[in-house]
Amino acid sequence: MTDASGSNPEERPHASLWAEVEGWLTANWDPDLSVDNWWRMVAAAGWAAPQFSPEQGGRGLERRASTVARSCFKSFGALQPPGGLGLLMAAPTILTHGTVEQIDRLVPPILEGQAAWCQLFSEPGAGSDLAGVRTRATRSDDKWIINGQKVWSSQAADADYGMLLARTNFDVPKHGGISWFAFRLDQPGVTIRPLREMTGNAVFNEVFLDEAVCEAADLIGGEGNGWSVTQTTLHFERTGIGAGGSHAGFPEPGRRGGMLGRRAGDAALDEAPNAKLTLGYADVVELAQKRARTSDPMIRQELARLYSYSETGLWNARRGKAESQRGGGKAVASIGKLSQTRIVKLAANLAVEIAGMQGSLADEAGVDGGLITQAMVFSPASSIYGGTDEIQRNIVAERTLGLPREPAPDRDRPYGEVLRDRSESPT
């Protein structure tokens, strides 16, 4: 017997998990529920983030369980759990550094798809050198007043909250004067401008903050401890990307995305192939089967290469999780991020090769409504988002191989002095 995906469930990897998810869906899927109510049920059962512990709202399974569960939802015809950066980065960070009150207030809305998040880290002058952020947070009674600019903020236009990195002290070295905030975006003083990419989409945005306000209760990890909290966020981002996680998982959560009030069955039918920005091994194999290219020896060779990359990426993700539990594994996440970049680019190149000339069309005349072209044009971004390839290699070199760090003569100087010296230097 085969399921909707055309494969035998008993022969599929993770068959027992697939059967468990399928059993739960058989008992609970109701297409007449609102998306809001459906996602609350999914979260209550632990399927929104099955890799989290039961105490955190998950099921205590390995990271791969999330991918398996989502595939089963889709095969069954049920609306998948919410995706997005809140699930990938914000929730794990808050679970690691937040107080009990912050966890109870901020994490459940992420799991239930009620709140969408974006990342407010990079600035026009602080990208690769992220510790050089100049966005200022000034304390005023029980609030922080925020002024500055962020850029390359994925999904900011539809987000409810931002993971905000801001400088709370200019009188200490730059890594020590940073704080991490759960920042509410829907307020006066916040201007979001989409940045149109060569894909035709506007996933990235620039965000201007002018006397915006953040509650003191939304400072995560303590004042001046933002660099440590940021390393946790980046670790989960890179680990998630390395394990095949998505920056923009469909369907998008939050009230701005327009999903919550819809009928769940209708929303499930709208899940289109071109909602994805990247391709994986299974996508390329399916394309090769549809295009009758699986007997081509060159295609088979590249599929084998892609499969090898995917499996070693998964093994590396498991290694990273094991080392993280022992208090290490930071550089393993960078290896995983580099691995996933290689997978994304090879998958896109191979898909274009399989699709032929039709794969170069970006509209409905193209393969899968232009999915192949979109994935190909987007694939170079994988070397940039989540930290550039060059930064990842530096991390691996310094933290794993023990190579000397790059010179940083201003490392121990108050950051305000460094900025003043720079402004006074001749150009």
Short mmCIF file of C-alpha atoms in Angstrom, two decimals:
data_model
loop_
_atom_site.label_atom_id
_atom_site.label_comp_id
_atom_site.label_asym_id
_atom_site.label_seq_id
_atom_site.Cartn_x
_atom_site.Cartn_y
_atom_site.Cartn_z
CA MET A 1 0.00 0.00 0.00
CA THR A 2 1.26 3.47 -0.82
CA ASP A 3 0.37 6.82 0.68
CA ALA A 4 -0.28 10.14 -1.07
CA SER A 5 3.41 10.56 -1.77
CA GLY A 6 3.48 7.31 -3.76
CA SER A 7 5.83 5.45 -1.40
CA ASN A 8 5.34 2.56 0.96
CA PRO A 9 5.26 3.91 4.54
CA GLU A 10 6.85 0.73 5.90
CA GLU A 11 9.89 1.22 3.67
CA ARG A 12 10.33 4.90 4.53
CA PRO A 13 13.04 5.99 6.99
CA HIS A 14 11.56 6.96 10.36
CA ALA A 15 8.56 4.74 9.62
CA SER A 16 7.54 4.49 13.28
CA LEU A 17 7.51 8.28 13.67
CA TRP A 18 5.59 8.66 10.42
CA ALA A 19 3.01 6.16 11.66
CA GLU A 20 2.68 8.03 14.95
CA VAL A 21 2.10 11.36 13.21
CA GLU A 22 -0.30 9.80 10.75
CA GLY A 23 -2.26 8.21 13.59
CA TRP A 24 -2.56 11.55 15.35
CA LEU A 25 -3.71 13.25 12.15
CA THR A 26 -6.31 10.53 11.51
CA ALA A 27 -7.77 11.22 14.94
CA ASN A 28 -7.52 15.01 14.92
CA TRP A 29 -7.36 16.62 11.45
CA ASP A 30 -10.47 18.70 10.82
CA PRO A 31 -10.34 20.90 7.70
CA ASP A 32 -13.27 22.97 8.99
CA LEU A 33 -11.30 24.32 11.93
CA SER A 34 -9.80 27.79 11.68
CA VAL A 35 -6.03 27.89 11.18
CA ASP A 36 -5.83 29.54 14.59
CA ASN A 37 -7.56 26.64 16.37
CA TRP A 38 -5.79 23.98 14.31
CA TRP A 39 -2.35 25.34 15.12
CA ARG A 40 -3.23 25.50 18.82
CA MET A 41 -4.12 21.79 18.69
CA VAL A 42 -0.89 20.98 16.85
CA ALA A 43 1.17 22.89 19.40
CA ALA A 44 -0.62 21.27 22.35
CA ALA A 45 0.28 17.84 20.90
CA GLY A 46 3.95 18.83 20.54
CA TRP A 47 4.09 18.62 16.75
CA ALA A 48 4.95 22.28 16.15
CA ALA A 49 8.46 21.62 17.50
CA PRO A 50 8.82 17.89 18.28
CA GLN A 51 12.57 18.41 18.78
CA PHE A 52 11.86 20.46 21.92
CA SER A 53 11.51 18.69 25.25
CA PRO A 54 7.96 18.03 26.56
CA GLU A 55 8.51 20.73 29.17
CA GLN A 56 9.28 23.18 26.35
CA GLY A 57 6.22 22.28 24.31
CA GLY A 58 7.70 19.49 22.15
CA ARG A 59 8.03 15.71 22.25
CA GLY A 60 11.72 15.25 23.05
CA LEU A 61 12.64 13.86 19.61
CA GLU A 62 15.69 14.50 17.41
CA ARG A 63 15.80 17.60 15.22
CA ARG A 64 15.03 15.57 12.10
CA ALA A 65 11.62 14.72 13.60
CA SER A 66 10.31 18.15 12.65
CA THR A 67 11.04 17.54 8.96
CA VAL A 68 9.50 14.07 9.08
CA ALA A 69 6.38 15.34 10.84
CA ARG A 70 5.89 18.18 8.37
CA SER A 71 6.27 15.80 5.44
CA CYS A 72 3.63 13.54 6.96
CA PHE A 73 1.24 16.47 7.48
CA LYS A 74 1.64 17.42 3.83
CA SER A 75 1.24 13.86 2.56
CA PHE A 76 -1.89 13.45 4.68
CA GLY A 77 -3.37 16.64 3.24
CA ALA A 78 -3.36 18.49 6.56
CA LEU A 79 -2.14 22.03 7.08
CA GLN A 80 1.46 21.88 8.27
CA PRO A 81 2.60 23.42 11.58
CA PRO A 82 3.67 27.08 11.40
CA GLY A 83 7.19 27.84 10.23
CA GLY A 84 9.32 30.95 10.41
CA LEU A 85 12.25 32.41 12.31
CA GLY A 86 10.49 32.40 15.65
CA LEU A 87 10.55 28.63 15.64
CA LEU A 88 14.04 28.39 14.18
CA MET A 89 15.80 30.91 16.41
CA ALA A 90 13.72 33.04 18.80
CA ALA A 91 12.04 30.25 20.76
CA PRO A 92 15.25 28.22 21.33
CA THR A 93 17.09 31.39 22.38
CA ILE A 94 14.39 32.43 24.85
CA LEU A 95 14.22 28.89 26.22
CA THR A 96 17.97 29.05 26.81
CA HIS A 97 18.34 32.56 28.27
CA GLY A 98 14.87 33.76 29.22
CA THR A 99 13.25 33.86 32.63
CA VAL A 100 10.31 31.59 33.43
CA GLU A 101 7.97 34.55 32.93
CA GLN A 102 9.51 35.38 29.53
CA ILE A 103 9.33 31.77 28.38
CA ASP A 104 5.69 31.40 29.44
CA ARG A 105 4.75 34.66 27.72
CA LEU A 106 6.78 34.56 24.50
CA VAL A 107 7.29 30.91 23.48
CA PRO A 108 3.70 29.52 23.32
CA PRO A 109 2.58 32.12 20.74
CA ILE A 110 5.48 31.01 18.52
CA LEU A 111 4.53 27.33 18.76
CA GLU A 112 0.87 28.15 18.17
CA GLY A 113 1.60 30.31 15.12
CA GLN A 114 0.22 33.43 16.78
CA ALA A 115 3.43 35.48 16.51
CA ALA A 116 5.86 35.86 13.62
CA TRP A 117 9.45 36.91 14.28
CA CYS A 118 12.30 38.45 12.32
CA GLN A 119 15.98 39.02 13.07
CA LEU A 120 17.13 42.59 13.74
CA PHE A 121 20.88 42.01 13.91
CA SER A 122 22.74 43.32 10.85
CA GLU A 123 23.24 47.03 10.21
CA PRO A 124 24.67 48.96 7.25
CA GLY A 125 28.02 49.17 9.10
CA ALA A 126 27.77 45.95 11.09
CA GLY A 127 27.26 42.81 9.05
CA SER A 128 30.24 40.50 9.15
CA ASP A 129 31.46 42.45 12.19
CA LEU A 130 28.17 42.01 14.01
CA ALA A 131 29.59 43.19 17.35
CA GLY A 132 29.97 46.63 15.75
CA VAL A 133 26.24 47.41 16.03
CA ARG A 134 25.44 51.06 16.74
CA THR A 135 21.68 50.90 17.22
CA ARG A 136 21.27 52.47 20.65
CA ALA A 137 18.98 51.37 23.50
CA THR A 138 18.64 53.94 26.29
CA ARG A 139 16.95 53.05 29.58
CA SER A 140 14.00 55.23 30.64
CA ASP A 141 12.24 53.98 33.78
CA ASP A 142 10.71 50.59 32.88
CA LYS A 143 11.33 50.97 29.13
CA TRP A 144 14.16 51.12 26.63
CA ILE A 145 14.14 53.78 23.90
CA ILE A 146 15.56 52.42 20.63
CA ASN A 147 17.19 54.44 17.84
CA GLY A 148 19.06 53.08 14.84
CA GLN A 149 18.81 51.12 11.60
CA LYS A 150 18.80 47.44 10.67
CA VAL A 151 19.12 45.82 7.26
CA TRP A 152 18.71 42.40 5.56
CA SER A 153 15.92 41.55 8.02
CA SER A 154 14.10 38.53 6.57
CA GLN A 155 10.27 38.64 6.79
CA ALA A 156 10.33 41.88 8.81
CA ALA A 157 7.35 43.27 6.87
CA ASP A 158 5.11 40.48 8.19
CA ALA A 159 6.67 40.02 11.63
CA ASP A 160 5.13 40.82 15.01
CA TYR A 161 8.41 40.68 16.96
CA GLY A 162 12.07 41.16 16.17
CA MET A 163 15.15 39.63 17.79
CA LEU A 164 16.79 43.01 18.35
CA LEU A 165 20.49 43.50 19.00
CA ALA A 166 21.18 46.99 20.39
CA ARG A 167 24.00 48.74 22.22
CA THR A 168 23.17 49.63 25.81
CA ASN A 169 26.68 50.77 26.80
CA PHE A 170 29.28 52.55 24.67
CA ASP A 171 31.77 52.85 27.56
CA VAL A 172 32.90 49.20 27.51
CA PRO A 173 34.53 47.08 24.78
CA LYS A 174 32.14 46.47 21.93
CA HIS A 175 31.28 42.85 22.74
CA GLY A 176 30.35 43.78 26.31
CA GLY A 177 27.94 46.65 25.66
CA ILE A 178 25.31 44.79 23.64
CA SER A 179 21.87 43.56 24.76
CA TRP A 180 19.27 41.25 23.15
CA PHE A 181 15.61 42.32 23.13
CA ALA A 182 12.28 40.77 22.17
CA PHE A 183 11.12 43.84 20.27
CA ARG A 184 7.51 44.52 19.24
CA LEU A 185 7.42 45.85 15.66
CA ASP A 186 3.84 47.14 15.41
CA GLN A 187 4.36 50.54 17.03
CA PRO A 188 5.13 54.18 16.17
CA GLY A 189 8.77 54.83 15.41
CA VAL A 190 9.25 51.67 13.34
CA THR A 191 9.55 52.02 9.55
CA ILE A 192 10.03 48.91 7.40
CA ARG A 193 11.11 49.14 3.76
CA PRO A 194 11.25 45.98 1.62
CA LEU A 195 14.38 45.32 -0.44
CA ARG A 196 13.61 43.88 -3.86
CA GLU A 197 15.96 41.01 -4.80
CA MET A 198 16.94 39.58 -8.14
CA THR A 199 14.40 36.79 -7.53
CA GLY A 200 11.65 39.40 -7.83
CA ASN A 201 10.71 38.83 -4.20
CA ALA A 202 11.27 41.07 -1.19
CA VAL A 203 12.15 38.63 1.58
CA PHE A 204 14.71 41.04 3.05
CA ASN A 205 13.97 44.46 4.51
CA GLU A 206 15.61 47.49 6.07
CA VAL A 207 14.15 48.66 9.39
CA PHE A 208 14.43 52.19 10.80
CA LEU A 209 13.96 52.73 14.55
CA ASP A 210 13.20 56.28 15.70
CA GLU A 211 12.38 56.64 19.43
CA ALA A 212 10.78 53.18 19.38
CA VAL A 213 10.00 51.56 22.72
CA CYS A 214 10.83 48.18 24.21
CA GLU A 215 9.58 47.07 27.61
CA ALA A 216 12.25 46.34 30.21
CA ALA A 217 10.58 42.96 30.73
CA ASP A 218 11.55 42.06 27.14
CA LEU A 219 15.32 42.27 27.70
CA ILE A 220 16.49 38.67 27.30
CA GLY A 221 19.55 37.36 29.13
CA GLY A 222 20.35 40.51 31.07
CA GLU A 223 21.79 43.91 30.19
CA GLY A 224 25.19 43.75 28.50
CA ASN A 225 24.97 40.00 27.96
CA GLY A 226 23.64 40.30 24.43
CA TRP A 227 26.72 38.94 22.70
CA SER A 228 26.42 35.65 24.57
CA VAL A 229 22.69 35.46 23.81
CA THR A 230 23.45 36.29 20.17
CA GLN A 231 25.87 33.38 19.91
CA THR A 232 23.05 31.11 21.03
CA THR A 233 20.71 32.56 18.40
CA LEU A 234 23.31 32.14 15.65
CA HIS A 235 24.08 28.62 16.84
CA PHE A 236 20.43 27.60 16.49
CA GLU A 237 20.16 29.38 13.14
CA ARG A 238 23.22 27.65 11.72
CA THR A 239 22.33 24.30 13.25
CA GLY A 240 18.82 24.57 11.84
CA ILE A 241 20.06 25.56 8.39
CA GLY A 242 22.66 22.78 8.52
CA ALA A 243 19.95 20.25 9.29
CA GLY A 244 17.87 21.47 6.35
CA GLY A 245 15.78 24.02 8.24
CA SER A 246 14.20 26.95 6.44
CA HIS A 247 14.40 30.70 6.94
CA ALA A 248 10.91 30.99 5.56
CA GLY A 249 9.07 27.82 6.35
CA PHE A 250 5.57 27.58 4.93
CA PRO A 251 3.04 28.38 6.24
CA GLU A 252 3.96 31.71 7.76
CA PRO A 253 2.70 32.43 11.29
CA GLY A 254 1.37 35.60 12.87
CA ARG A 255 -1.62 37.86 12.42
CA ARG A 256 0.03 39.91 9.64
CA GLY A 257 0.39 36.84 7.44
CA GLY A 258 -3.39 36.55 7.05
CA MET A 259 -3.52 32.84 7.89
CA LEU A 260 -5.05 32.67 11.36
CA GLY A 261 -8.70 33.34 10.50
CA ARG A 262 -8.80 31.11 7.45
CA ARG A 263 -10.36 27.65 7.18
CA ALA A 264 -7.55 25.15 7.76
CA GLY A 265 -8.60 22.95 4.84
CA ASP A 266 -8.49 25.87 2.42
CA ALA A 267 -5.08 26.95 3.73
CA ALA A 268 -3.76 23.40 3.25
CA LEU A 269 -4.88 23.39 -0.39
CA ASP A 270 -2.99 26.64 -0.97
CA GLU A 271 0.37 25.13 -0.05
CA ALA A 272 2.13 25.54 -3.38
CA PRO A 273 5.50 24.15 -4.48
CA ASN A 274 6.83 27.64 -5.17
CA ALA A 275 6.32 28.60 -1.52
CA LYS A 276 9.81 27.14 -1.10
CA LEU A 277 12.93 29.14 -1.85
CA THR A 278 15.37 26.21 -1.76
CA LEU A 279 15.38 22.61 -2.95
CA GLY A 280 16.53 19.45 -1.21
CA TYR A 281 17.48 15.92 -2.26
CA ALA A 282 13.89 14.63 -2.25
CA ASP A 283 12.73 17.53 -4.45
CA VAL A 284 15.43 16.87 -7.05
CA VAL A 285 14.80 13.11 -7.09
CA GLU A 286 11.09 13.73 -7.63
CA LEU A 287 11.89 16.10 -10.48
CA ALA A 288 14.25 13.56 -12.09
CA GLN A 289 11.51 10.91 -11.90
CA LYS A 290 8.93 13.23 -13.45
CA ARG A 291 11.30 14.19 -16.27
CA ALA A 292 12.42 10.57 -16.87
CA ARG A 293 16.07 11.43 -16.19
CA THR A 294 16.86 8.84 -13.52
CA SER A 295 18.60 6.54 -16.03
CA ASP A 296 21.03 9.26 -17.17
CA PRO A 297 24.41 8.26 -15.69
CA MET A 298 25.54 11.86 -15.21
CA ILE A 299 22.31 12.77 -13.42
CA ARG A 300 22.56 9.66 -11.27
CA GLN A 301 26.13 10.56 -10.31
CA GLU A 302 25.12 14.05 -9.21
CA LEU A 303 22.08 12.69 -7.35
CA ALA A 304 24.43 10.36 -5.49
CA ARG A 305 26.66 13.32 -4.66
CA LEU A 306 23.68 15.32 -3.41
CA TYR A 307 22.48 12.37 -1.33
CA SER A 308 25.95 12.05 0.21
CA TYR A 309 26.02 15.75 1.06
CA SER A 310 22.54 15.52 2.59
CA GLU A 311 23.35 12.50 4.72
CA THR A 312 26.65 13.88 5.98
CA GLY A 313 24.85 17.14 6.75
CA LEU A 314 22.34 15.21 8.84
CA TRP A 315 25.11 13.34 10.64
CA ASN A 316 26.87 16.62 11.36
CA ALA A 317 23.62 18.03 12.80
CA ARG A 318 23.36 15.05 15.14
CA ARG A 319 26.98 15.49 16.11
CA GLY A 320 26.34 19.17 16.83
CA LYS A 321 23.37 18.33 19.05
CA ALA A 322 25.41 15.77 21.00
CA GLU A 323 28.33 18.16 21.46
CA SER A 324 25.97 20.99 22.41
CA GLN A 325 24.57 18.86 25.22
CA ARG A 326 28.14 18.53 26.50
CA GLY A 327 28.66 22.28 26.34
CA GLY A 328 30.48 22.46 22.99
CA GLY A 329 29.65 22.15 19.33
CA LYS A 330 29.64 25.85 18.40
CA ALA A 331 31.93 25.38 15.40
CA VAL A 332 30.01 22.25 14.34
CA ALA A 333 27.04 24.52 13.59
CA SER A 334 29.27 26.53 11.23
CA ILE A 335 30.34 23.33 9.48
CA GLY A 336 26.67 22.43 9.12
CA LYS A 337 25.86 25.83 7.68
CA LEU A 338 28.63 25.47 5.09
CA SER A 339 27.36 21.97 4.32
CA GLN A 340 23.83 23.21 3.71
CA THR A 341 25.09 25.97 1.42
CA ARG A 342 26.75 23.31 -0.69
CA ILE A 343 23.51 21.29 -0.75
CA VAL A 344 21.34 24.27 -1.73
CA LYS A 345 23.60 25.24 -4.61
CA LEU A 346 24.09 21.71 -5.94
CA ALA A 347 20.35 20.96 -5.71
CA ALA A 348 19.48 24.12 -7.66
CA ASN A 349 22.14 23.50 -10.34
CA LEU A 350 21.11 19.88 -10.72
CA ALA A 351 17.41 20.77 -10.93
CA VAL A 352 18.14 23.19 -13.78
CA GLU A 353 20.16 20.50 -15.56
CA ILE A 354 17.30 18.01 -15.20
CA ALA A 355 14.59 20.47 -16.25
CA GLY A 356 16.44 21.72 -19.30
CA MET A 357 15.39 24.91 -21.09
CA GLN A 358 11.96 24.90 -19.44
CA GLY A 359 13.69 25.14 -16.07
CA SER A 360 14.96 28.60 -16.96
CA LEU A 361 11.46 30.07 -17.17
CA ALA A 362 10.34 32.01 -14.12
CA ASP A 363 6.58 32.20 -14.78
CA GLU A 364 3.82 29.62 -15.02
CA ALA A 365 5.36 28.27 -18.22
CA GLY A 366 8.33 27.06 -16.18
CA VAL A 367 8.67 23.79 -14.30
CA ASP A 368 6.42 23.74 -11.22
CA GLY A 369 5.36 27.31 -11.85
CA GLY A 370 8.90 28.65 -12.02
CA LEU A 371 10.09 26.92 -8.84
CA ILE A 372 13.34 25.73 -10.43
CA THR A 373 14.30 29.20 -11.63
CA GLN A 374 13.43 30.74 -8.29
CA ALA A 375 15.55 28.20 -6.42
CA MET A 376 18.47 28.74 -8.80
CA VAL A 377 18.40 32.54 -8.55
CA PHE A 378 17.99 32.43 -4.76
CA SER A 379 20.74 29.85 -4.16
CA PRO A 380 23.67 32.36 -4.04
CA ALA A 381 22.03 33.89 -0.96
CA SER A 382 22.82 30.72 0.97
CA SER A 383 26.45 31.87 1.12
CA ILE A 384 25.35 35.06 2.88
CA TYR A 385 22.34 34.56 5.17
CA GLY A 386 23.04 33.09 8.58
CA GLY A 387 26.63 34.35 8.37
CA THR A 388 28.77 34.37 5.25
CA ASP A 389 30.84 31.38 4.16
CA GLU A 390 33.97 33.37 4.99
CA ILE A 391 32.80 34.00 8.57
CA GLN A 392 31.91 30.32 9.02
CA ARG A 393 35.37 29.26 7.84
CA ASN A 394 36.97 31.72 10.25
CA ILE A 395 34.97 30.24 13.12
CA VAL A 396 35.97 26.70 12.18
CA ALA A 397 39.62 27.73 11.79
CA GLU A 398 39.82 29.53 15.13
CA ARG A 399 37.53 27.46 17.36
CA THR A 400 38.15 23.96 15.99
CA LEU A 401 41.57 24.02 14.36
CA GLY A 402 43.06 26.45 16.89
CA LEU A 403 44.51 28.80 14.29
CA PRO A 404 45.43 32.34 15.41
CA ARG A 405 42.62 34.89 15.59
CA GLU A 406 42.66 37.87 13.28
CA PRO A 407 44.33 40.95 14.81
CA ALA A 408 41.92 43.19 16.73
CA PRO A 409 43.87 46.04 18.34
CA ASP A 410 40.68 47.76 19.54
CA ARG A 411 39.20 44.65 21.15
CA ASP A 412 39.67 45.82 24.76
CA ARG A 413 38.97 49.54 24.27
CA PRO A 414 35.62 51.19 25.08
CA TYR A 415 33.62 51.13 21.88
CA GLY A 416 32.68 54.82 22.18
CA GLU A 417 36.37 55.73 22.04
CA VAL A 418 36.92 53.54 19.01
CA LEU A 419 34.05 55.23 17.18
CA ARG A 420 35.32 58.70 18.11
CA ASP A 421 38.81 57.87 16.83
CA ARG A 422 37.35 56.60 13.58
CA SER A 423 35.26 59.73 13.08
CA GLU A 424 38.27 61.95 13.71
CA SER A 425 40.59 60.00 11.39
CA PRO A 426 41.32 61.59 8.00
CA THR A 427 39.52 59.96 5.10
#
